[in-house]
XYZ file of C-alpha atoms in Angstrom:
774
model
C 0.157 -0.104 -0.076
C 0.846 3.544 -0.143
C -1.305 4.950 1.607
C -0.171 8.927 1.423
C -3.345 10.800 1.555
C -4.570 12.623 4.586
C -8.030 11.096 6.161
C -10.885 13.687 5.685
C -14.868 13.002 5.873
C -15.426 15.487 2.766
C -12.102 15.920 0.977
C -8.805 13.762 -0.544
C -5.967 15.857 0.657
C -2.482 15.686 -0.355
C -0.055 17.424 1.352
C 3.948 17.697 0.267
C 5.105 17.074 -3.291
C 6.679 13.850 -4.026
C 7.222 13.122 -7.933
C 7.272 9.562 -7.291
C 3.265 9.815 -6.468
C 2.366 12.564 -9.652
C 0.737 9.542 -11.614
C -0.991 8.066 -8.884
C -2.646 11.621 -7.811
C -3.229 12.399 -11.613
C -5.489 9.565 -11.421
C -7.228 9.974 -7.463
C -8.104 13.584 -8.151
C -9.269 13.344 -11.771
C -12.628 15.210 -12.481
C -15.428 14.636 -14.649
C -19.284 15.277 -15.083
C -20.412 12.428 -17.111
C -19.756 13.880 -20.650
C -16.067 14.136 -20.075
C -12.937 14.112 -17.840
C -9.973 15.280 -17.171
C -6.845 13.789 -14.992
C -5.497 16.133 -12.201
C -2.751 16.881 -14.922
C -0.784 20.463 -13.382
C -1.950 23.489 -15.332
C 1.845 24.410 -15.304
C 4.318 22.905 -17.160
C 5.974 19.733 -16.041
C 8.702 17.777 -16.882
C 8.223 14.726 -15.146
C 6.637 11.625 -14.911
C 3.004 12.291 -16.173
C 0.087 10.997 -18.137
C -1.618 13.679 -19.457
C -5.203 12.861 -19.846
C -8.483 14.428 -21.353
C -11.059 12.263 -22.837
C -14.501 13.173 -24.209
C -17.049 10.479 -23.400
C -18.621 8.088 -26.182
C -15.081 9.260 -28.510
C -13.321 6.447 -29.307
C -10.278 5.137 -31.745
C -10.106 1.439 -33.346
C -6.480 1.108 -32.821
C -5.881 -2.207 -34.663
C -4.980 -5.236 -32.542
C -1.678 -5.988 -31.864
C -1.368 -10.043 -31.689
C 1.111 -11.643 -33.764
C -1.609 -14.389 -35.051
C -5.240 -14.587 -36.113
C -7.894 -16.487 -35.486
C -11.505 -16.975 -37.264
C -13.761 -14.554 -35.158
C -10.809 -12.219 -33.410
C -11.506 -8.665 -32.968
C -9.924 -6.182 -35.534
C -9.591 -3.227 -33.648
C -9.188 -2.960 -29.397
C -11.246 0.603 -29.072
C -9.679 3.100 -26.951
C -11.442 6.237 -25.923
C -8.690 7.743 -26.720
C -6.615 11.627 -25.015
C -8.180 14.657 -26.932
C -6.629 17.921 -26.929
C -5.215 19.802 -23.573
C -7.435 22.445 -22.944
C -6.342 22.845 -19.298
C -2.622 24.303 -20.143
C -1.032 27.353 -18.405
C 2.297 27.949 -19.130
C 3.698 30.256 -16.884
C 6.800 32.151 -17.083
C 8.117 34.418 -14.033
C 11.015 36.822 -15.379
C 11.419 35.215 -18.410
C 11.876 31.329 -16.814
C 9.058 28.467 -17.494
C 7.331 27.435 -13.767
C 8.202 23.659 -13.436
C 7.943 21.673 -10.604
C 10.123 18.877 -11.549
C 12.878 21.878 -11.564
C 11.961 23.805 -8.659
C 12.233 23.530 -5.184
C 8.612 22.861 -3.720
C 6.819 24.042 -0.970
C 3.725 23.738 1.545
C 2.343 21.881 -1.823
C -1.436 20.722 -0.880
C -3.748 19.389 -3.667
C -7.875 18.526 -2.562
C -10.048 17.150 -3.937
C -13.567 18.534 -2.841
C -15.832 15.790 -3.531
C -19.063 17.591 -1.260
C -18.738 20.337 -3.926
C -17.240 18.453 -6.891
C -13.635 20.911 -7.425
C -10.258 20.669 -7.511
C -7.585 23.048 -6.140
C -4.191 23.247 -5.437
C -2.072 25.496 -4.200
C 2.365 25.442 -3.395
C 5.406 27.700 -3.254
C 7.967 26.930 -5.851
C 11.376 28.725 -5.552
C 12.738 28.755 -9.785
C 15.703 28.387 -10.516
C 16.793 32.117 -10.979
C 15.987 32.608 -7.343
C 12.109 33.786 -7.392
C 9.400 32.282 -4.693
C 5.991 32.281 -6.417
C 2.841 31.192 -4.750
C -0.118 29.444 -6.630
C -3.355 28.717 -5.945
C -5.565 26.745 -8.546
C -8.967 26.062 -8.708
C -11.110 23.950 -11.825
C -13.935 22.090 -12.097
C -15.853 20.080 -14.827
C -19.893 22.149 -15.082
C -22.089 19.138 -13.770
C -24.934 22.072 -15.240
C -22.974 23.146 -18.283
C -21.787 19.578 -19.353
C -19.625 20.848 -22.429
C -17.966 23.401 -20.279
C -14.687 23.804 -17.798
C -13.540 26.308 -15.796
C -9.944 27.699 -14.140
C -8.880 30.022 -11.988
C -5.292 30.713 -11.553
C -3.067 32.721 -9.809
C 0.881 33.754 -9.163
C 2.226 35.727 -6.558
C 5.136 36.353 -6.717
C 6.851 36.805 -2.787
C 10.350 37.732 -2.483
C 10.988 40.115 -5.695
C 9.214 42.040 -8.134
C 8.642 40.041 -11.489
C 7.244 39.950 -14.944
C 4.723 37.053 -15.038
C 3.894 36.110 -18.487
C 0.812 33.453 -18.354
C -0.011 31.150 -21.364
C -3.956 29.851 -21.198
C -3.449 27.238 -24.545
C -4.912 24.518 -26.571
C -2.936 21.834 -27.658
C -3.901 19.405 -29.864
C -1.002 17.485 -30.197
C -1.826 14.704 -28.020
C -0.875 11.202 -28.359
C -1.859 7.624 -25.945
C 0.608 5.941 -24.175
C -1.141 2.534 -25.231
C -1.346 3.161 -28.963
C -0.298 -0.092 -30.199
C 1.697 0.587 -33.140
C 2.414 4.671 -31.678
C -0.101 5.785 -33.739
C -1.541 9.298 -33.331
C -5.355 9.316 -33.359
C -5.698 13.052 -34.134
C -5.303 15.536 -36.950
C -6.401 19.340 -37.069
C -9.128 20.601 -39.301
C -9.591 23.940 -38.506
C -8.039 26.231 -35.901
C -8.315 29.972 -34.754
C -6.865 31.948 -32.514
C -7.532 35.903 -32.099
C -7.348 37.894 -28.292
C -10.726 36.844 -27.226
C -11.812 33.607 -28.857
C -9.588 30.659 -29.800
C -10.479 27.036 -30.602
C -9.294 24.148 -32.655
C -11.583 21.643 -34.444
C -9.673 18.202 -34.425
C -10.757 15.123 -35.843
C -9.964 11.453 -35.817
C -8.354 9.719 -38.161
C -10.439 6.345 -38.413
C -14.409 6.653 -37.519
C -14.408 10.126 -38.716
C -15.115 11.817 -35.063
C -15.067 15.355 -34.463
C -14.261 17.160 -31.071
C -13.950 21.377 -31.026
C -11.836 22.849 -28.221
C -12.171 26.666 -27.576
C -11.277 29.206 -24.847
C -11.579 32.634 -23.339
C -9.250 33.869 -20.476
C -9.296 37.148 -18.218
C -6.032 38.594 -16.390
C -6.927 40.361 -13.094
C -4.639 41.805 -10.983
C -5.330 42.279 -6.984
C -8.883 41.502 -7.728
C -8.993 43.742 -10.856
C -9.202 43.020 -14.145
C -6.742 44.374 -16.358
C -7.558 45.604 -19.982
C -4.992 43.385 -21.847
C -4.960 42.554 -25.432
C -2.787 39.728 -25.135
C -0.242 38.060 -28.105
C -1.449 35.215 -29.873
C 0.385 32.597 -30.856
C -1.146 29.871 -33.240
C 0.712 26.997 -35.489
C -0.281 22.868 -37.145
C -1.818 21.635 -34.082
C -1.801 24.553 -31.205
C -3.110 27.945 -29.912
C -2.202 30.289 -27.280
C -2.729 33.552 -25.927
C 0.036 35.465 -23.866
C -0.391 37.692 -21.211
C 2.393 39.618 -19.665
C 2.367 41.910 -16.566
C 4.853 43.453 -14.076
C 4.249 42.817 -10.243
C 5.525 43.789 -7.460
C 6.235 41.419 -4.489
C 3.144 40.605 -3.002
C 0.861 41.285 -6.278
C -1.415 38.499 -7.187
C -1.588 37.956 -11.324
C -4.593 35.558 -11.437
C -5.944 33.964 -14.347
C -9.602 32.741 -15.603
C -9.394 30.759 -17.898
C -13.147 29.163 -19.880
C -12.955 25.897 -21.975
C -15.712 24.814 -24.298
C -15.806 20.961 -25.456
C -17.906 19.170 -27.427
C -18.000 16.417 -30.314
C -19.952 15.129 -33.004
C -22.091 12.885 -31.237
C -24.092 16.567 -30.190
C -23.160 19.253 -32.724
C -23.690 18.691 -36.538
C -20.022 18.955 -38.225
C -19.205 22.190 -39.790
C -21.345 23.794 -36.876
C -18.400 23.665 -34.261
C -16.992 27.391 -34.522
C -20.414 29.093 -33.391
C -21.402 26.675 -30.962
C -17.988 26.666 -29.582
C -18.200 30.552 -29.215
C -21.796 30.299 -27.488
C -20.611 28.003 -25.269
C -17.514 30.261 -24.553
C -20.582 33.381 -24.062
C -22.464 31.500 -21.487
C -19.601 30.570 -19.843
C -18.551 34.563 -19.616
C -22.046 35.275 -18.881
C -22.460 33.257 -15.971
C -19.063 33.612 -14.531
C -16.689 31.613 -12.503
C -17.848 32.006 -9.149
C -21.635 31.537 -10.528
C -20.776 28.289 -12.598
C -18.866 27.269 -8.855
C -22.529 27.886 -6.993
C -24.367 26.073 -9.544
C -21.584 23.128 -9.649
C -22.078 23.068 -5.368
C -25.778 22.746 -5.789
C -25.908 20.395 -8.284
C -23.539 18.233 -6.083
C -25.522 18.920 -3.062
C -28.694 17.528 -5.016
C -26.235 14.470 -6.040
C -25.269 13.818 -2.325
C -29.006 14.104 -1.126
C -30.065 10.919 -2.809
C -26.903 8.831 -3.021
C -24.627 9.883 0.570
C -23.777 7.303 3.395
C -22.739 8.151 6.033
C -19.834 6.007 8.742
C -19.622 7.441 12.237
C -16.646 6.378 13.977
C -14.225 5.536 10.903
C -12.705 8.071 9.229
C -11.058 6.342 6.637
C -13.919 3.994 5.540
C -16.078 7.289 5.405
C -13.725 8.810 3.079
C -13.470 5.632 0.896
C -17.585 5.113 0.463
C -17.769 9.070 -0.261
C -14.609 8.811 -2.872
C -16.224 5.788 -4.842
C -19.794 7.562 -5.058
C -18.303 11.254 -5.980
C -16.245 9.496 -8.797
C -19.659 7.113 -9.690
C -21.486 10.156 -9.895
C -19.075 12.067 -12.050
C -18.321 9.099 -14.437
C -22.215 8.558 -15.321
C -24.895 10.594 -15.107
C -27.598 8.476 -17.644
C -28.339 11.798 -19.534
C -27.155 10.036 -22.661
C -28.008 6.136 -23.702
C -25.130 5.968 -25.721
C -22.340 6.294 -22.895
C -21.712 3.519 -20.271
C -19.002 2.692 -17.733
C -15.435 1.974 -18.699
C -13.168 0.252 -15.801
C -11.638 3.364 -15.577
C -13.981 5.951 -16.701
C -12.237 9.027 -17.516
C -9.069 8.612 -15.587
C -6.551 6.724 -17.137
C -6.027 4.717 -20.446
C -6.358 1.284 -19.534
C -8.670 -0.755 -20.660
C -9.563 1.180 -23.177
C -12.446 3.085 -21.839
C -14.422 0.524 -22.850
C -17.825 -0.835 -21.849
C -17.429 -4.517 -19.581
C -19.472 -6.944 -17.988
C -18.654 -4.656 -14.664
C -22.009 -2.403 -15.851
C -24.289 -5.127 -15.407
C -23.050 -7.065 -12.262
C -21.658 -4.452 -9.910
C -23.141 -0.940 -11.255
C -26.537 -1.094 -12.001
C -27.664 -1.465 -8.770
C -25.717 1.406 -7.800
C -27.548 3.774 -10.304
C -30.973 1.582 -9.811
C -30.876 2.752 -6.286
C -29.343 5.931 -5.930
C -30.528 7.776 -8.862
C -33.280 6.016 -9.664
C -35.270 3.747 -12.428
C -34.281 5.766 -15.213
C -30.510 5.963 -14.826
C -30.890 2.282 -14.677
C -33.384 1.481 -17.602
C -30.628 3.545 -19.826
C -27.765 0.903 -18.989
C -30.133 -1.550 -19.659
C -31.436 0.264 -23.269
C -27.413 0.603 -23.782
C -27.633 -3.459 -24.195
C -30.541 -3.736 -25.634
C -30.013 -1.534 -28.660
C -26.665 -3.130 -29.294
C -28.536 -7.057 -29.583
C -27.891 -7.274 -33.549
C -24.102 -6.659 -32.753
C -24.008 -9.488 -30.342
C -26.025 -11.788 -32.574
C -23.672 -10.558 -35.182
C -20.256 -11.441 -32.745
C -21.565 -14.775 -32.134
C -22.543 -15.637 -35.927
C -18.360 -14.757 -36.121
C -17.752 -17.730 -33.476
C -20.001 -20.212 -35.915
C -23.570 -19.577 -33.838
C -26.663 -19.104 -35.940
C -30.869 -18.457 -35.049
C -29.801 -15.139 -33.701
C -27.725 -16.675 -30.938
C -26.681 -13.684 -28.750
C -22.998 -13.195 -27.305
C -22.418 -9.654 -26.145
C -19.067 -8.656 -26.242
C -16.489 -8.716 -23.133
C -15.489 -5.485 -24.494
C -17.156 -2.662 -26.788
C -17.773 0.680 -27.240
C -20.652 0.522 -30.235
C -21.744 -3.364 -29.435
C -18.669 -4.994 -31.408
C -16.559 -7.524 -29.770
C -12.850 -5.632 -29.774
C -11.298 -7.534 -26.593
C -7.442 -8.585 -27.694
C -6.771 -11.505 -25.726
C -8.211 -14.806 -26.829
C -9.099 -16.219 -23.644
C -10.834 -13.679 -22.914
C -12.815 -13.007 -26.456
C -14.099 -16.471 -26.985
C -14.090 -18.276 -23.673
C -15.217 -15.878 -21.239
C -18.448 -15.966 -22.117
C -20.268 -15.704 -18.508
C -20.410 -11.704 -19.450
C -23.983 -12.941 -21.132
C -25.038 -13.973 -17.999
C -24.297 -10.931 -16.055
C -26.541 -9.030 -19.005
C -29.706 -11.611 -18.469
C -29.358 -10.767 -14.717
C -29.127 -7.318 -14.986
C -32.476 -7.307 -16.785
C -33.742 -9.749 -13.930
C -32.658 -7.093 -10.808
C -33.518 -3.961 -12.395
C -37.431 -5.851 -12.725
C -37.000 -7.292 -9.141
C -36.286 -3.891 -8.067
C -38.336 -1.155 -9.861
C -41.363 -3.900 -11.035
C -41.058 -2.337 -14.417
C -42.047 -5.316 -16.247
C -43.155 -3.372 -19.259
C -38.977 -3.432 -20.171
C -39.375 -7.081 -20.508
C -42.397 -6.865 -22.710
C -40.598 -3.911 -25.240
C -37.328 -5.035 -24.529
C -35.809 -7.536 -22.717
C -37.427 -10.608 -24.027
C -35.488 -10.241 -26.922
C -32.159 -9.952 -25.420
C -33.013 -12.765 -23.285
C -34.470 -15.047 -25.924
C -31.191 -14.619 -27.778
C -28.650 -15.121 -24.892
C -30.647 -18.344 -24.491
C -30.491 -19.458 -27.666
C -26.242 -18.898 -27.095
C -26.114 -20.867 -23.774
C -28.489 -24.128 -25.851
C -25.565 -23.684 -28.956
C -22.377 -23.394 -26.585
C -23.345 -26.798 -24.024
C -22.614 -30.013 -25.630
C -23.928 -33.458 -24.888
C -21.117 -35.894 -23.440
C -21.960 -39.389 -23.906
C -19.759 -40.165 -21.182
C -21.219 -38.745 -18.525
C -24.696 -38.588 -19.355
C -24.964 -34.939 -18.923
C -24.939 -31.792 -21.055
C -21.358 -29.732 -20.577
C -19.671 -26.588 -21.293
C -16.236 -27.170 -22.542
C -13.069 -24.475 -22.827
C -14.312 -21.902 -21.068
C -12.194 -18.614 -18.985
C -14.872 -18.067 -15.519
C -14.797 -14.844 -13.563
C -11.317 -15.711 -12.318
C -9.075 -15.387 -15.264
C -6.347 -17.485 -13.210
C -7.470 -19.949 -14.909
C -8.471 -20.576 -18.443
C -9.855 -22.896 -21.258
C -11.051 -24.989 -18.752
C -14.371 -27.470 -18.547
C -17.295 -26.929 -16.653
C -16.753 -24.550 -14.717
C -19.191 -24.303 -12.561
C -20.353 -20.689 -12.083
C -20.810 -20.504 -15.860
C -22.532 -24.220 -15.866
C -25.000 -22.551 -13.276
C -25.733 -18.977 -14.835
C -26.225 -20.394 -18.114
C -29.219 -22.958 -16.791
C -30.505 -19.852 -14.681
C -30.732 -18.134 -18.350
C -32.510 -20.462 -20.113
C -35.172 -20.751 -17.130
C -35.508 -16.701 -16.866
C -35.573 -16.825 -20.314
C -38.411 -19.228 -20.786
C -40.525 -17.696 -17.319
C -40.768 -13.697 -19.417
C -41.318 -15.910 -22.344
C -44.746 -17.154 -20.714
C -45.189 -13.585 -18.938
C -44.862 -11.534 -21.965
C -47.270 -14.037 -23.749
C -49.862 -14.110 -21.234
C -49.673 -10.333 -20.538
C -49.287 -8.988 -24.033
C -50.221 -11.654 -26.682
C -50.052 -9.499 -29.429
C -46.597 -7.671 -28.859
C -45.553 -11.326 -28.312
C -46.566 -12.840 -31.429
C -45.537 -10.204 -33.230
C -41.532 -10.529 -31.956
C -42.072 -14.561 -32.254
C -41.957 -13.722 -35.872
C -39.554 -10.873 -35.968
C -36.900 -13.149 -34.711
C -38.276 -16.498 -35.732
C -38.738 -18.259 -32.308
C -39.769 -21.687 -32.141
C -41.440 -21.535 -28.612
C -42.647 -24.959 -28.240
C -39.400 -26.643 -29.622
C -36.686 -23.996 -28.113
C -38.229 -23.963 -24.315
C -38.275 -27.843 -24.658
C -34.561 -27.374 -25.091
C -34.019 -25.334 -22.779
C -35.467 -27.430 -19.633
C -33.923 -30.629 -21.450
C -30.580 -29.165 -20.575
C -31.062 -28.048 -17.503
C -32.562 -30.514 -16.277
C -29.558 -32.984 -17.184
C -26.610 -30.320 -16.919
C -23.294 -31.694 -15.235
C -22.280 -29.460 -11.915
C -18.592 -30.568 -10.711
C -19.302 -30.952 -7.235
C -17.004 -32.467 -4.122
C -19.336 -34.452 -1.964
C -16.569 -34.809 0.553
C -16.540 -31.369 1.114
C -19.506 -30.307 0.308
C -18.858 -27.429 -1.990
C -19.238 -27.101 -5.945
C -16.204 -26.959 -7.817
C -14.650 -24.251 -9.369
C -14.469 -26.605 -12.688
C -13.719 -30.053 -13.232
C -10.446 -30.741 -12.044
C -9.999 -28.109 -9.543
C -9.149 -30.326 -6.403
C -5.964 -32.117 -7.991
C -4.017 -28.707 -8.207
C -1.766 -28.226 -4.988
C -4.236 -26.915 -2.256
C -2.116 -24.225 -0.822
C -3.950 -21.425 0.880
C -3.365 -17.472 0.471
C -2.271 -17.429 4.188
C 0.726 -19.542 3.394
C 2.449 -17.289 0.553
C 5.284 -15.716 0.879
C 4.150 -11.750 0.886
C 7.162 -11.123 -1.189
C 5.902 -13.221 -4.018
C 2.132 -10.603 -4.716
C 0.456 -9.344 -6.737
C 0.741 -12.749 -8.372
C 0.337 -11.085 -11.662
C 3.053 -9.063 -10.976
C 5.867 -11.639 -9.624
C 5.017 -15.200 -11.533
C 4.874 -16.213 -14.659
C 1.579 -16.914 -15.926
C 2.089 -20.701 -16.349
C 2.648 -20.772 -12.718
C -0.494 -18.997 -12.482
C -2.758 -20.823 -14.036
C -1.479 -24.562 -12.388
C -1.798 -22.782 -8.832
C -4.998 -23.040 -7.240
C -5.115 -19.454 -6.802
C -8.203 -17.089 -7.999
C -8.189 -13.923 -9.065
C -11.584 -13.100 -7.916
C -14.971 -14.242 -7.144
C -16.246 -17.065 -9.707
C -18.110 -20.026 -7.373
C -19.082 -17.455 -5.231
C -20.012 -14.905 -7.998
C -22.963 -17.616 -8.863
C -23.832 -18.221 -5.089
C -23.687 -13.848 -4.556
C -26.151 -12.944 -7.743
C -28.362 -16.180 -6.816
C -28.481 -16.616 -3.437
C -32.320 -17.351 -2.534
C -31.471 -20.827 -4.232
C -28.555 -22.063 -1.542
C -28.918 -22.082 2.383
C -26.897 -20.739 4.690
C -24.624 -23.592 5.026
C -23.835 -24.147 1.891
C -22.971 -20.351 1.100
C -20.682 -20.884 4.814
C -18.516 -24.221 3.125
C -18.043 -22.431 -0.402
C -17.373 -19.185 0.894
C -15.185 -20.798 3.696
C -13.097 -22.644 1.127
C -12.753 -20.170 -1.724
C -12.077 -17.072 0.606
C -8.633 -18.930 1.647
C -7.285 -19.794 -1.443
C -8.649 -16.213 -3.373
C -5.859 -13.026 -3.823
C -8.400 -10.441 -4.984
C -5.964 -9.397 -7.497
C -8.521 -8.096 -9.570
C -10.791 -5.637 -8.043
C -13.948 -6.721 -8.609
C -13.137 -9.597 -6.204
C -13.267 -8.353 -2.160
C -17.190 -6.781 -2.699
C -18.416 -9.608 -3.585
C -16.682 -11.759 -0.461
C -17.537 -9.009 1.332
C -21.403 -9.065 0.928
C -21.355 -13.034 1.835
C -19.129 -12.593 4.652
C -22.192 -10.166 6.209
C -24.541 -13.073 5.035
C -22.890 -15.818 6.757
C -22.224 -13.615 9.751
C -18.858 -13.139 9.921
C -18.503 -9.296 10.499
C -15.004 -8.584 10.926
C -13.844 -10.445 7.657
C -16.597 -8.520 6.013
C -15.562 -5.408 7.119
C -12.100 -5.984 5.872
C -13.085 -7.021 2.838
C -15.009 -3.381 2.881
C -12.107 -1.185 3.559
C -10.095 -3.026 0.771
C -12.540 -2.223 -2.072
C -13.230 1.313 -0.630
C -9.728 2.106 -0.375
C -8.215 0.099 -3.245
C -7.288 3.352 -5.065
C -6.944 5.454 -2.337
C -4.031 3.319 -0.410
C -3.380 1.601 -3.919
C -3.584 -1.617 -3.047
C -2.038 -3.633 -5.975
C 0.418 -0.603 -6.925
C -1.352 0.515 -10.278
C -3.618 3.482 -9.699
C -1.119 5.563 -11.413
C -2.719 3.410 -14.405
C -6.348 4.767 -12.873
C -9.163 4.627 -10.909
C -11.396 1.569 -10.979
C -14.313 3.005 -11.307
C -16.836 -0.095 -12.165
C -15.711 -2.169 -8.651
C -16.179 1.489 -6.889
C -19.872 0.038 -7.428
C -19.071 -3.012 -5.200
C -17.840 -0.757 -2.711
C -21.713 0.647 -2.223
C -22.817 -2.821 -2.847
C -21.136 -3.931 0.560
C -22.461 -1.534 2.921
C -25.851 -1.968 1.211
C -26.035 -5.484 0.165
C -23.678 -6.270 2.712
C -23.796 -4.469 6.268
C -27.570 -3.067 5.023
C -28.892 -6.498 4.341
C -31.332 -5.050 1.716
C -32.904 -7.789 -0.514
C -36.176 -7.415 -2.340
C -38.230 -10.217 -1.747
C -41.708 -10.936 -2.992
C -41.466 -7.218 -4.132
C -40.885 -6.142 -0.626
C -38.068 -4.534 0.684
C -35.916 -6.445 3.015
C -33.519 -5.422 5.733
C -30.992 -7.463 8.017
C -28.629 -5.348 8.713
C -25.566 -5.375 10.715
C -22.588 -2.921 11.639
C -19.143 -3.857 11.787
C -17.713 -3.193 15.455
C -15.641 0.192 14.488
C -18.372 1.838 13.796
C -21.085 3.997 15.548
C -23.205 3.972 13.084
C -23.777 4.195 9.371
C -26.703 5.713 7.103
C -28.158 5.465 3.315
C -31.051 5.954 1.570
C -32.749 3.407 -0.888
C -34.888 4.642 -3.664
C -37.299 1.395 -4.261
C -40.097 2.249 -6.739
C -42.158 5.575 -5.256
C -40.262 6.230 -1.983
C -37.056 7.377 -0.527
C -36.192 5.889 2.539
C -33.363 6.504 4.685
C -31.846 4.036 7.047
C -29.849 4.506 10.102
C -28.163 1.261 11.821
C -26.422 1.999 14.521
C -25.099 -0.548 17.401
C -28.496 -0.312 19.392
C -31.613 0.164 16.629
C -32.602 0.524 13.287
C -34.447 3.384 12.197
C -36.236 3.738 8.696
C -37.775 7.096 7.685
C -40.015 7.238 4.953
C -38.849 10.567 2.991
C -40.939 10.816 0.024
C -43.676 8.338 -1.492
C -46.743 6.785 0.100
C -47.593 4.374 3.003
C -45.086 1.468 2.484
C -44.659 -2.315 3.476
C -41.193 -3.656 4.062
C -39.325 -6.533 6.588
C -37.136 -6.190 8.872
C -35.523 -9.470 10.271
C -38.375 -11.288 8.635
C -41.241 -9.009 10.273
C -43.597 -7.116 8.357
C -43.657 -3.377 8.968
C -45.229 -0.435 7.884
C -43.687 3.063 7.241
C -46.218 5.776 6.844
C -45.654 8.815 4.393
C -43.353 11.132 6.377
C -42.265 9.131 8.965
C -40.303 6.321 10.382
C -39.852 2.630 13.089
C -37.170 2.040 14.825
C -36.717 -1.248 15.942
C -33.450 -3.135 18.110
C -30.565 -4.468 16.214
C -30.345 -8.172 15.878
C -28.737 -11.006 14.646
C -29.746 -11.367 10.615
C -32.145 -13.449 9.917
C -32.564 -14.228 6.222
């Protein structure tokens, strides 16, 4: 771990300048607004190690796959949300010398991410090589209100000498991606203009022809008074800046306000960019920095009103959960159904910013409960609108008759993952998408989604499973060969228990939904049967036959479900017996050694027990949990949260807390030594799950919201809110009691520890905390 950040309830605070932490901090202090995001790069020049990153949602590049071989069905490209024009840049010259923290003596460095109000600020004193000391303060944000605008306030104060201060706000389109497979640059400029009052650059991607536009306007102040200056303009092929120069005496504060507009061809017609950019800049100027910042505060107040979780008595845990909620809320807002949630969000290049199964398995519950049904529905519609592509993906692998295989990695529905054992074999992702539909309907009661969209997706997924499974004459059972489960430390295995289980569940659920739609809306069902050529009797009969005769690997002696066939042939070494110097395995061991070991990267069998919990009794969950937790190294960010929820489920509170803290502070404390590559955005939703589903014990059963809370020993109390159908409920759990307040909505019947309770409008009830009942 590298816990260099201060603990604080509402802020992430870095004190002291340690160059080795720069890249990590660039990730941790990232800002976004759902439409775009920005790593916490310095505004001024920095010649040290840095990863410049400015990203626009939905704009991507199909970087050619880099492999030494080719296989049928193999993706031709790896899609990437690409680094775009650097709009935050402000070069600073003091008496002609450029400010560069890599070349200065830096004092009193302090960086703060204010999560409550949604802005980033930084301050420091730098002694430059020419002997001049300057104090610098900067504040910036991406507007949650005007989501195509960003603003920066940047101040420089000479402390020990009079100085000529030159500030050069700029736009730089000559950017690259560090992860470019062949070192290619992805952009070319199609229009550029620099004037003293308005400058812009319009660029296009060399493939797919996405256009983006960036514009800026800056104003200079001295000691709070605006300076009427005409900046010098400098323009080159992919760069434009404005140069403001003033003479300052020691103690004078020179402040630059920089407003930036960022647009793309997803929302604007090509050829109209200059006018659109100018209009946006005029909006920013008319409001001014302070009003925009006030609007930002109000917007974040509303977000926190329905999504905040409070923890009393454990500041590290409190900071962790708020950091995760903050990053999730600024990554995805649900306003644009074309967008989704990449594992790194807008904080780094790794994983390309593409959509994975993480969205359905981990993120949907968070957005559904905190941001409401509409936002959750957008995530499901994203997949529905890509169903044709999922069918094409399956066809490339030899499947037919409308079988759908959703991609492991995608921007537009096409598979673009470039590792064969994932692309071809990690097919359990289909199950997560089907489960998300079930989870959404179970929670919201929105069965209209099944009629209009869901059934089609479920039939496509069930058709895939029916064709992917084959009958083994030797076993007299159906089997599934050559797969990779969620645990990617075992590839190309036979009869992975989780994959077999979720496949059968998908076929069962598809049948259930087909019968519901047929009875509730016969006309719609008949129309769909014709459009997708669904042979109801024949296909459902096949699904039933497979489910009735599926092979599931088990160890009867231990009473556990086996990870896959042959798992017990491995040396059964426990994680506690590993030398800590060998961790993390994925950085210390060869892949061959990992594949032959019993060690598990992330929840696999336990993933199935988490999804389908109602089908297993507590003893079964406990036996499997204790067996696999002892062998799981949690080298996937998606792993600890599932283990934490199940540990709560079976009453192992200390372990649930330990795993919660690991997932909550995964990035803040850099558990996996990789935060420099970007944050683990999708797994952050698992932090929320660990509290709400784990410690809060919420479940929906028979359309009733159930609560079975417990509380970690270190906490005095915790609270969260649940947006359930027509109600907003606030739940407060202390060591003594649980209180549920009906903040909004009609009278509602719930269950607490299995006992029905009615909470009237604008009232609350309290009951003593007790041992969980399931």
